Amino acid sequence: MVIPFFAAAGGAISLVLTKIVLSKQKVSYKVYLAITFALLFFAMLVLAPFLLRIHPGALSPANVFLLVFVGLLATVYNLLFFHGLQEESLNETETIWMFVPLIIVILSVIIYPAERNLYVFIPALISGAVLILSHIKKHHLRFSSGAHLILGSVFLISFEAIIIRYLLQFYSPFSLYLVRVGIAGILTWLYVRPHVGKIKPITWIYFIFTCIFVLIQFLFTYWSYAVNGLVYTMLILNLLPVLVFAYAWTLGHEKFEWKKFVAAIVILGCVVAVQILNH
């Protein structure tokens, strides 16, 4: 449990810092992405001589193609997600983000025999239904334009996780994330062409700390994929939205919503139930 817990904590902190950069520091989501990818890539290049590991079969045409495809997916879903995050509250963002574990669990059970466990389905379906119900207002399911962008990113992220689970047979978590960030960084920089001269010094500090926690989030997530599998990792990562909810309703001064609070509690209950049934 320790590995995905660090991933959840890193993800929660990085998301809060990102929201501050986008909303309070008034940085465009496109500029944010381009700079973050660049900082992450250069930081990982410094660490590469010590952590880079590639296994036999990594450079086969099929695996290289999948790796490039993962970089392209990362570019698209990050643009969608951070555009939505700039428009939405942390509450709304994290509520939609709860779709990610549900979709990944279902896909992984279907695709990977090692991940199959009948006890996963009922809690997963309950958590998905509760999430949808938390968005119903006046008998209609309503998502804002920003929420639609985040929802689109959720499906791409889930698809990417399935491919990453396969590629981790040939790449170490660090190596895979390094190449993914490099490809996504180049594509994003060419698309955005950011002007960095106008960024304030305090904003650069936020960028640096955000990158540190993003690196923690994804390296520990990939490590957990390789060690624990997708299902277990995703269940523990449900702590991420709960941590963000706690910040948003306290220090973030966002409006408390009972429906989303109940949804978070029920989803966590499903996580606990699956842990008890499986272990």
Coordinates of C-alpha atoms in Angstrom, one line a residue, residues 98 101-102 105 117-131 231-232 234-239 242 261-279:
M98 CA -13.1 9.5 -9.7
P101 CA -10.1 4.2 -11.3
L102 CA -13.5 2.8 -12.2
V105 CA -10.3 -1.4 -13.1
N117 CA -11.3 -10.7 -9.7
L118 CA -15.1 -11.0 -9.5
Y119 CA -15.1 -9.1 -6.2
V120 CA -14.0 -5.9 -8.1
F121 CA -17.1 -5.6 -10.3
I122 CA -19.8 -4.9 -7.8
P123 CA -17.9 -2.2 -5.8
A124 CA -16.8 -0.6 -9.0
L125 CA -20.3 -0.4 -10.5
I126 CA -21.6 1.0 -7.2
S127 CA -18.9 3.7 -7.1
G128 CA -19.6 4.6 -10.8
A129 CA -23.4 4.9 -10.2
V130 CA -22.8 7.0 -7.1
L131 CA -20.5 9.3 -9.0
V231 CA -6.6 -2.8 -9.9
Y232 CA -4.9 -2.5 -6.5
M234 CA -6.3 2.4 -8.7
L235 CA -8.2 1.5 -5.6
I236 CA -5.6 3.1 -3.4
L237 CA -5.4 6.1 -5.7
N238 CA -9.0 6.9 -4.8
L239 CA -7.4 8.6 -1.8
V242 CA -10.5 12.7 -1.1
F261 CA -19.1 14.3 0.0
V262 CA -21.4 11.3 0.2
A263 CA -20.1 10.1 -3.2
A264 CA -16.5 10.3 -1.9
I265 CA -17.5 8.3 1.3
V266 CA -19.3 5.6 -0.7
I267 CA -16.4 5.3 -3.2
L268 CA -13.9 5.0 -0.3
G269 CA -16.2 2.4 1.2
C270 CA -16.1 0.4 -2.0
V271 CA -12.3 0.6 -1.9
V272 CA -12.2 -0.7 1.6
A273 CA -14.6 -3.5 0.8
V274 CA -12.5 -4.6 -2.2
Q275 CA -9.4 -4.6 0.0
I276 CA -11.1 -6.8 2.6
L277 CA -12.5 -9.2 0.1
N278 CA -9.3 -9.6 -1.8
H279 CA -6.9 -9.7 1.2

